[in-house]
Amino acid sequence: MEEESGEELGLDRSTPKDFHFYHMDLYDSEDRLHLFPEENTRMRKVVQAEMANESRGAGDGKAQRDLQEEVDELVHLYGLEDDHELGNEFVDENIPRTGVSEYPPYMMKRRDPAREQRDWRLSGEAAEAEDLGFGGWGSAGQCQDLREAYRYTHGRASEEYECYVIPEEEDEEEAADVFCVTCKTPIRAFQKVFDEHKEHEVIPLNEALESAKDEIHKNMYKLEKQIIEMENFANHLEEVFITVEENFGKQEQNFESHYTEILETLAQKYEEKIQALGEKKKEKLEALYGQLVSCGENLDTCKELMETIEEMCHEEKVDFIKDAVAMADRLGKFLKTKTDVEISAQPEFEDQTLDFSDVEQLMGSINTIPAPSAPVINPQVPNSATGSSVRVCWSLYSDDTVESYQLSYRPVQDSSPGKDQAEFTVTVKETYCSVTNLVPNTQYEFWVTAHNRAGPSPSSERAVYMTAPSPPIIKTKEIRSCEEAVLICWESGNLNPVDSYTVELTQAESPEASGVTESVVGIPTCESVVQLQPGRSYIIYVRALNMGGPSVRSEPATVHTIGSYFRLNKDTCHPWLTISEDGLTVVRSERRTPARELSPSDTHFTRCVAVMGNLIPVRGHHYWEVEVDEHLDYRVGVAFADAPKQEDLGANCLSWCMRHTFASSRHKYEFLHNRTTPDIRITVPPKKIGILLDYEHSKLSFFNVDLSQHLYTFSCQLHEFVHPCFSLEKPGCLKVHNGISMPKHVTFY
């Protein structure tokens, strides 16, 4: 049938030579209306003829199949197999053929001026094509007939189909390449220069990404750790739950199996005891009744005698005497008769001993269970202790019945011989116990036994638990700081060593940072240099850690990252000098020269009457000021820690100083290093000297603070850290001012 249709239509199976295929989705193509060449016009006529035949009622099955096969062949020939909505692939008949072409609403998603211009041009070309004889493809005639034929053969004659213009892709927005730390959002680089992010801190996007990944990984690690702990705890709870359920189930079965037997035994005992009590009751009551009858008879006789005697008393003397003799004999006989006035049966009940030995035996058979097996004590879980308590857990992996546990513990013995540590015992019903009143940072060994009515279990293996440390003690007088960092020193506060320390920082006087704490963990020693932000105030705490967990926070210490702050080091002080309580003033008093010289020392000055300052070992720039008396002989500068303590400041290659001497109303200033000084004249004696130590440029500069005047700058070889030095050649005092911002007149020379 297909071959006949092909021959009838005059179509070649191969693609026509002059046929150019354009996909129907290309609405913007200028060749839109040239899809079908002229030689294919007869194909349209055939389709029109078929549609006319169909409309006249040629609806037999064979004609319908022929029509479907012909349309399918046309679809195959022009490559439309994948286009399910054939009708909409052609120029829509609803498009007006006037001068301006407007797509209906269901054909457009947005207006495009350029596209409307192309549609205008296409409408003109469509009119020309219609004049040439093949514009019917875009008319409401043959195009509609072909569309309806295709829909009819595919069961879609009544469906409506929409054609959407594919919008042109808009240019993608430029991707962000930096990260604003202040706003915590990615931005583009030009926004840092022109936008509201101009004054904000920005970092490369990759760096921000890595930082975010690290933070997420840390949180994931903590979360995984917490999940593992909770899973272990849940497993332990499940084991305990199952054990308790099984034990109670067995107890219920045991009671149920013996319940009937016990009731029968008790019923038998009840009947026996009730019968015995009834017989005893009858015996006592009969005895008492007989005694009661005899007592009544005696009582009647006594009453009769009394009445007879009363009647005799009213008789004449002769009759009375006659009756009295007879009555006396009768009374004598009656009184000689023994009257039983003792109760034959006492009212008290006898103590009836009930023999329940057989019942007890039955009850014993119910409770006959073996002694439990030895519990298994768990190793210590991290962070399960405080400074005075630990939480000890254990497990019972058997199905034994346990009524209680006995936990014993004692401190771990040291190597001292003959020292027996006291043992302590706690009885609990759970498989855990929080033991209190312990010594901080101390190891204890624990063991546990399980108990029931049958007796105790064997003892578990011994496990060592450790209490958390005591809080460290911050040495506030030894805190040193600069604009970028702070050096904190503390005492451990524990006799035994700890594993590490943690420094916690909280910004003070910052509402947005309220409660935000940064931590520096894993510090092995009792001091640490912590990097900070300049111009801030911080509250610092220290915790000690061991396997039991962290200690509570130490007492807080407040530090400021405004300038460089340090105190004078008393360990380097010459014996003739005195340092004030705040560590910022040095005084040389009037005193006689000692008869003998001081012995040399590597730690404190002996020949040079000087003292060093404890400057924080952080590179960068440090600034401090020294208040001096203009008539005082002094030296101020810096020196290495290993500078000779037997030589004056500036007398060697390890120290630099500014020296002032006053003699005969004349001031002399020298800037000494290795005993050499430049020729410099200072006309106005400074009362406050500013000193700038610049590690970055290896410079040491001196300034007259009151005049904002630069005095001199050394170029130093600072291969190590140096310390501020202050020397008094005559009695007087020097006062150090530090922890201050660098003045504007201080520049890097």
Coordinates of C-alpha atoms in Angstrom, one line a residue, residues 272-661:
E272 CA -7.2 -27.3 109.8
K273 CA -6.7 -24.3 112.0
I274 CA -10.4 -23.3 111.9
Q275 CA -11.4 -26.9 113.1
A276 CA -8.9 -26.9 115.9
L277 CA -10.1 -23.5 117.1
G278 CA -13.7 -24.6 117.1
E279 CA -13.0 -27.7 119.3
K280 CA -11.0 -25.6 121.7
K281 CA -13.8 -23.0 121.9
K282 CA -16.4 -25.7 122.6
E283 CA -14.4 -27.2 125.4
K284 CA -13.8 -23.9 127.2
L285 CA -17.4 -22.8 126.9
E286 CA -18.8 -26.0 128.4
A287 CA -16.5 -25.8 131.4
L288 CA -17.4 -22.2 132.0
Y289 CA -21.1 -23.0 131.7
G290 CA -21.0 -25.8 134.3
Q291 CA -19.1 -23.6 136.7
L292 CA -21.7 -20.9 136.1
V293 CA -24.6 -23.3 137.0
S294 CA -23.0 -24.4 140.2
C295 CA -22.3 -20.8 141.2
G296 CA -26.0 -20.0 140.6
E297 CA -27.2 -22.8 142.8
N298 CA -24.9 -21.7 145.7
L299 CA -26.1 -18.2 145.3
D300 CA -29.8 -19.3 145.6
T301 CA -29.0 -21.3 148.8
C302 CA -27.3 -18.3 150.4
K303 CA -30.3 -16.1 149.6
E304 CA -32.7 -18.6 151.2
L305 CA -30.7 -18.8 154.4
M306 CA -30.6 -15.0 154.6
E307 CA -34.3 -14.7 154.3
T308 CA -34.9 -17.5 157.0
I309 CA -32.6 -15.7 159.4
E310 CA -34.4 -12.4 158.9
E311 CA -37.7 -14.0 159.7
M312 CA -36.3 -15.6 162.9
C313 CA -35.2 -12.2 164.1
H314 CA -38.9 -11.1 164.3
E315 CA -40.0 -14.2 166.4
E316 CA -40.6 -14.4 170.2
K317 CA -37.6 -15.2 172.3
V318 CA -38.7 -18.8 173.0
D319 CA -39.4 -19.5 169.3
F320 CA -36.2 -17.7 168.3
I321 CA -34.1 -19.8 170.6
K322 CA -35.6 -23.0 169.3
D323 CA -35.1 -22.1 165.6
A324 CA -31.7 -20.6 166.2
V325 CA -30.3 -23.8 167.4
A326 CA -31.5 -25.6 164.3
M327 CA -30.4 -22.8 162.0
A328 CA -26.9 -22.8 163.6
D329 CA -26.5 -26.4 162.7
R330 CA -27.6 -25.9 159.2
L331 CA -25.3 -22.8 158.7
G332 CA -22.4 -24.7 160.0
K333 CA -22.9 -27.5 157.6
F334 CA -23.3 -25.1 154.6
L335 CA -20.3 -23.0 155.5
K336 CA -18.2 -26.1 155.8
T337 CA -19.1 -26.9 152.1
K338 CA -16.2 -25.7 149.8
T339 CA -17.3 -23.2 147.2
D340 CA -15.2 -23.2 143.9
V341 CA -14.6 -19.5 143.1
E342 CA -11.7 -20.1 140.6
I343 CA -12.5 -19.8 136.9
S344 CA -11.9 -23.1 135.3
A345 CA -11.2 -21.6 131.8
Q346 CA -9.2 -18.3 131.5
P347 CA -10.5 -15.8 128.8
E348 CA -7.0 -15.2 127.4
F349 CA -6.3 -16.8 124.0
E350 CA -3.4 -19.0 123.7
D351 CA -0.7 -18.1 121.2
Q352 CA -1.5 -20.3 118.3
T353 CA 1.7 -21.2 116.4
L354 CA 1.0 -21.5 112.7
D355 CA 3.2 -23.9 110.9
F356 CA 3.9 -22.4 107.4
S357 CA 7.0 -24.3 106.8
D358 CA 5.6 -26.1 103.8
V359 CA 4.3 -22.8 102.4
E360 CA 7.7 -21.2 103.0
Q361 CA 9.2 -24.1 101.2
L362 CA 6.9 -23.5 98.2
M363 CA 7.7 -19.8 98.3
G364 CA 11.4 -20.6 98.5
S365 CA 11.0 -22.7 95.4
I366 CA 9.7 -19.7 93.6
N367 CA 12.6 -17.5 94.6
T368 CA 15.3 -20.1 94.0
I369 CA 17.4 -18.3 91.4
P370 CA 21.2 -18.4 90.9
A371 CA 23.6 -15.7 91.9
P372 CA 24.2 -13.2 89.1
S373 CA 27.3 -13.3 86.9
A374 CA 30.0 -10.7 87.2
P375 CA 29.1 -7.3 85.6
V376 CA 31.3 -5.6 83.0
I377 CA 32.4 -2.1 84.0
N378 CA 32.7 0.3 81.1
P379 CA 35.8 2.4 80.4
Q380 CA 35.5 6.1 81.2
V381 CA 33.7 8.2 78.6
P382 CA 35.3 11.6 77.8
N383 CA 33.7 14.6 79.5
S384 CA 31.9 12.3 82.0
A385 CA 33.5 13.9 85.1
T386 CA 33.7 17.1 87.0
G387 CA 36.3 18.3 89.5
S388 CA 34.5 16.4 92.3
S389 CA 32.5 13.7 90.7
V390 CA 32.5 11.0 88.0
R391 CA 29.8 9.0 86.3
V392 CA 30.5 5.3 86.3
C393 CA 28.6 2.9 84.0
W394 CA 28.6 -0.9 83.7
S395 CA 26.6 -3.6 82.0
L396 CA 25.2 -7.1 82.8
Y397 CA 25.2 -9.1 79.6
S398 CA 23.6 -12.2 81.1
D399 CA 19.9 -12.6 81.9
D400 CA 20.4 -12.9 85.6
T401 CA 18.0 -11.4 88.1
V402 CA 19.7 -8.5 89.9
E403 CA 18.2 -6.7 92.9
S404 CA 21.0 -4.2 93.5
Y405 CA 24.6 -3.4 92.6
Q406 CA 27.4 -2.6 95.0
L407 CA 30.0 -0.1 93.5
S408 CA 33.3 0.1 95.3
Y409 CA 36.1 2.5 94.6
R410 CA 39.3 4.0 96.0
P411 CA 42.1 6.4 94.9
V412 CA 44.8 4.8 92.8
Q413 CA 47.7 3.9 95.0
D414 CA 50.9 5.8 94.5
S415 CA 54.4 4.3 94.7
S416 CA 54.7 5.1 98.4
P417 CA 55.0 1.8 100.4
G418 CA 52.8 1.1 103.4
K419 CA 50.1 3.4 102.3
D420 CA 46.7 1.7 102.2
Q421 CA 44.0 3.7 100.5
A422 CA 40.5 3.7 102.1
E423 CA 37.8 1.9 100.1
F424 CA 34.3 3.3 99.7
T425 CA 31.1 1.5 98.7
V426 CA 27.8 2.7 97.2
T427 CA 24.7 0.6 96.7
V428 CA 22.4 1.4 93.7
K429 CA 19.7 -0.3 91.7
E430 CA 20.7 1.1 88.3
T431 CA 23.6 0.2 86.0
Y432 CA 25.3 3.6 86.6
C433 CA 26.2 5.8 89.5
S434 CA 27.5 9.4 89.9
V435 CA 30.1 9.3 92.6
T436 CA 30.6 12.6 94.4
N437 CA 32.9 14.2 96.9
L438 CA 36.1 13.3 95.0
V439 CA 39.4 15.1 94.7
P440 CA 40.0 17.0 91.4
N441 CA 42.4 15.6 88.8
T442 CA 42.8 12.3 90.7
Q443 CA 42.6 8.7 89.4
Y444 CA 40.2 6.3 91.1
E445 CA 39.7 2.6 90.4
F446 CA 36.2 1.2 90.4
W447 CA 34.7 -2.3 90.6
V448 CA 31.2 -3.5 90.9
T449 CA 29.3 -6.6 92.1
A450 CA 25.6 -7.6 91.4
H451 CA 23.4 -8.9 94.2
N452 CA 20.2 -10.9 94.5
R453 CA 18.7 -13.2 97.2
A454 CA 21.0 -15.9 96.2
G455 CA 24.0 -13.8 97.0
P456 CA 26.6 -11.5 95.3
S457 CA 28.2 -12.0 91.9
P458 CA 31.9 -12.2 91.4
S459 CA 33.6 -8.8 91.2
S460 CA 34.0 -7.1 87.8
E461 CA 37.4 -6.1 86.4
R462 CA 38.7 -2.8 87.8
A463 CA 38.5 0.3 85.7
V464 CA 40.3 3.6 86.3
Y465 CA 38.3 6.8 86.2
M466 CA 39.7 10.3 86.6
T467 CA 38.1 13.5 87.9
A468 CA 38.3 16.7 85.9
P469 CA 41.0 19.2 86.9
S470 CA 40.7 22.2 89.1
P471 CA 40.4 25.5 87.3
P472 CA 43.7 27.2 86.5
I473 CA 44.7 30.5 88.0
I474 CA 45.5 33.3 85.6
K475 CA 48.5 35.4 86.5
T476 CA 47.0 38.8 85.8
K477 CA 50.2 40.7 86.6
E478 CA 52.1 38.7 83.9
I479 CA 49.7 39.4 81.0
R480 CA 51.3 41.1 78.1
S481 CA 49.6 42.4 75.0
C482 CA 49.9 44.4 71.8
E483 CA 47.5 45.4 69.1
E484 CA 47.5 42.0 67.4
A485 CA 47.9 39.5 70.3
V486 CA 48.1 38.8 74.0
L487 CA 50.3 36.5 76.0
I488 CA 48.5 34.9 78.9
C489 CA 50.2 33.0 81.8
W490 CA 48.5 30.9 84.4
E491 CA 49.1 28.4 87.2
S492 CA 47.8 24.9 86.7
G493 CA 46.0 24.7 90.0
N494 CA 46.5 20.9 90.1
L495 CA 49.0 18.7 91.8
N496 CA 49.0 16.1 89.1
P497 CA 49.7 17.1 85.5
V498 CA 46.8 17.7 83.1
D499 CA 46.5 16.8 79.4
S500 CA 46.1 20.3 77.9
Y501 CA 44.5 23.8 78.4
T502 CA 41.9 25.8 76.6
V503 CA 41.8 29.6 76.4
E504 CA 38.3 31.1 75.9
L505 CA 37.8 34.6 74.7
T506 CA 34.7 36.8 74.8
Q507 CA 34.6 40.3 73.4
A508 CA 33.6 42.9 76.0
E509 CA 31.5 46.0 75.4
S510 CA 30.3 44.6 72.1
P511 CA 26.5 44.0 72.0
E512 CA 26.7 42.0 68.7
A513 CA 29.4 39.8 70.2
S514 CA 27.6 39.2 73.4
G515 CA 28.0 35.6 74.5
V516 CA 30.2 34.7 71.5
T517 CA 33.2 32.8 72.6
E518 CA 36.3 31.8 70.7
S519 CA 38.5 29.0 72.0
V520 CA 42.1 28.1 71.5
V521 CA 42.4 24.4 72.4
G522 CA 45.2 21.9 72.9
I523 CA 47.7 24.3 74.7
P524 CA 50.3 22.0 76.3
T525 CA 52.0 24.6 78.6
C526 CA 50.8 27.2 81.1
E527 CA 51.1 30.1 78.7
S528 CA 49.9 31.0 75.3
V529 CA 50.1 33.8 72.7
V530 CA 46.6 34.3 71.3
Q531 CA 46.0 36.3 68.1
L532 CA 43.4 39.1 68.6
Q533 CA 41.8 42.0 66.7
P534 CA 43.2 45.5 67.4
G535 CA 41.4 48.1 69.4
R536 CA 39.2 45.6 71.2
S537 CA 38.6 44.5 74.8
Y538 CA 38.4 40.8 75.7
I539 CA 37.4 38.8 78.7
I540 CA 39.7 35.7 79.0
Y541 CA 39.1 32.4 80.7
V542 CA 41.3 29.3 81.0
R543 CA 40.2 25.7 81.4
A544 CA 42.3 22.6 82.2
L545 CA 41.5 19.3 80.5
N546 CA 42.2 15.6 81.1
M547 CA 40.6 12.4 80.2
G548 CA 37.7 13.1 82.6
G549 CA 36.8 16.3 80.9
P550 CA 37.3 20.1 81.2
S551 CA 37.5 22.0 84.4
V552 CA 35.3 24.9 85.2
R553 CA 36.4 28.3 84.0
S554 CA 39.1 30.2 85.7
E555 CA 38.5 33.6 87.2
P556 CA 38.2 36.0 84.3
A557 CA 41.0 38.4 83.2
T558 CA 40.4 41.5 81.0
V559 CA 42.9 42.5 78.3
H560 CA 42.9 45.4 75.8
T561 CA 44.5 45.4 72.3
I562 CA 45.3 49.1 72.4
G563 CA 49.0 49.6 72.0
S564 CA 51.5 47.4 73.7
Y565 CA 51.2 46.6 77.4
F566 CA 53.9 45.2 79.6
R567 CA 55.3 45.3 83.1
L568 CA 58.9 45.6 84.4
N569 CA 60.6 42.3 85.1
K570 CA 61.7 42.1 88.7
D571 CA 63.9 39.1 88.0
T572 CA 66.2 41.4 85.9
C573 CA 66.2 44.3 88.3
H574 CA 69.4 45.7 89.8
P575 CA 69.4 45.4 93.6
W576 CA 69.6 49.2 93.9
L577 CA 66.3 49.7 92.1
T578 CA 62.8 49.3 93.4
I579 CA 59.7 48.5 91.2
S580 CA 56.3 49.8 92.1
E581 CA 53.3 47.5 92.8
D582 CA 51.8 48.2 89.4
G583 CA 55.1 47.2 87.7
L584 CA 55.4 50.5 85.7
T585 CA 57.6 52.7 87.9
V586 CA 61.3 52.2 88.7
V587 CA 63.0 54.1 91.5
R588 CA 66.6 54.5 92.5
S589 CA 67.0 55.7 96.1
E590 CA 69.9 57.5 97.8
R591 CA 72.3 55.0 99.2
R592 CA 76.0 54.5 99.8
T593 CA 78.0 52.4 97.4
P594 CA 78.5 49.0 98.8
A595 CA 82.0 47.9 99.9
R596 CA 82.1 45.0 97.5
E597 CA 80.8 44.7 94.0
L598 CA 78.0 42.4 93.1
S599 CA 78.8 39.0 91.6
P600 CA 78.1 38.7 87.9
S601 CA 74.7 37.2 86.8
D602 CA 73.1 36.2 83.6
T603 CA 69.6 37.0 84.7
H604 CA 69.7 40.4 86.5
F605 CA 71.8 43.5 86.0
T606 CA 74.8 43.9 88.3
R607 CA 77.1 46.7 87.1
C608 CA 74.4 48.6 85.1
V609 CA 71.7 49.9 87.4
A610 CA 68.9 48.8 85.0
V611 CA 65.8 46.7 84.6
M612 CA 64.1 45.1 81.6
G613 CA 60.5 45.1 80.6
N614 CA 58.5 42.0 79.7
L615 CA 57.4 42.9 76.1
I616 CA 55.2 40.3 74.3
P617 CA 57.2 38.2 71.9
V618 CA 55.2 39.2 68.8
R619 CA 56.7 40.9 65.7
G620 CA 55.1 44.0 64.3
H621 CA 55.4 47.4 65.9
H622 CA 55.3 48.3 69.6
Y623 CA 55.1 51.8 71.2
W624 CA 55.5 53.0 74.7
E625 CA 56.5 56.2 76.5
V626 CA 58.8 57.0 79.4
E627 CA 58.2 60.0 81.7
V628 CA 61.6 61.4 82.8
D629 CA 63.0 64.3 84.8
E630 CA 65.0 66.7 82.7
H631 CA 67.7 66.8 85.4
L632 CA 67.9 63.0 85.7
D633 CA 70.7 60.9 84.3
Y634 CA 69.1 57.9 82.5
R635 CA 69.2 55.5 79.7
V636 CA 66.2 54.1 77.8
G637 CA 66.1 51.7 74.9
V638 CA 66.0 48.0 74.1
A639 CA 68.3 45.0 74.5
F640 CA 68.3 41.3 73.7
A641 CA 67.6 38.9 76.6
D642 CA 71.2 37.6 76.5
A643 CA 72.8 41.1 76.5
P644 CA 75.6 41.3 79.1
K645 CA 74.2 42.3 82.5
Q646 CA 77.7 43.6 83.6
E647 CA 77.8 46.3 80.8
D648 CA 76.0 49.5 80.4
L649 CA 73.2 49.8 77.9
G650 CA 74.5 50.7 74.4
A651 CA 78.0 49.6 75.3
N652 CA 77.7 46.4 73.2
C653 CA 76.2 45.2 69.9
L654 CA 73.2 43.6 71.7
S655 CA 71.6 46.9 73.0
W656 CA 70.4 50.3 71.8
C657 CA 69.6 53.2 74.0
M658 CA 69.1 56.9 74.3
R659 CA 71.3 58.4 77.1
H660 CA 70.9 61.7 78.9
T661 CA 73.3 63.3 81.3

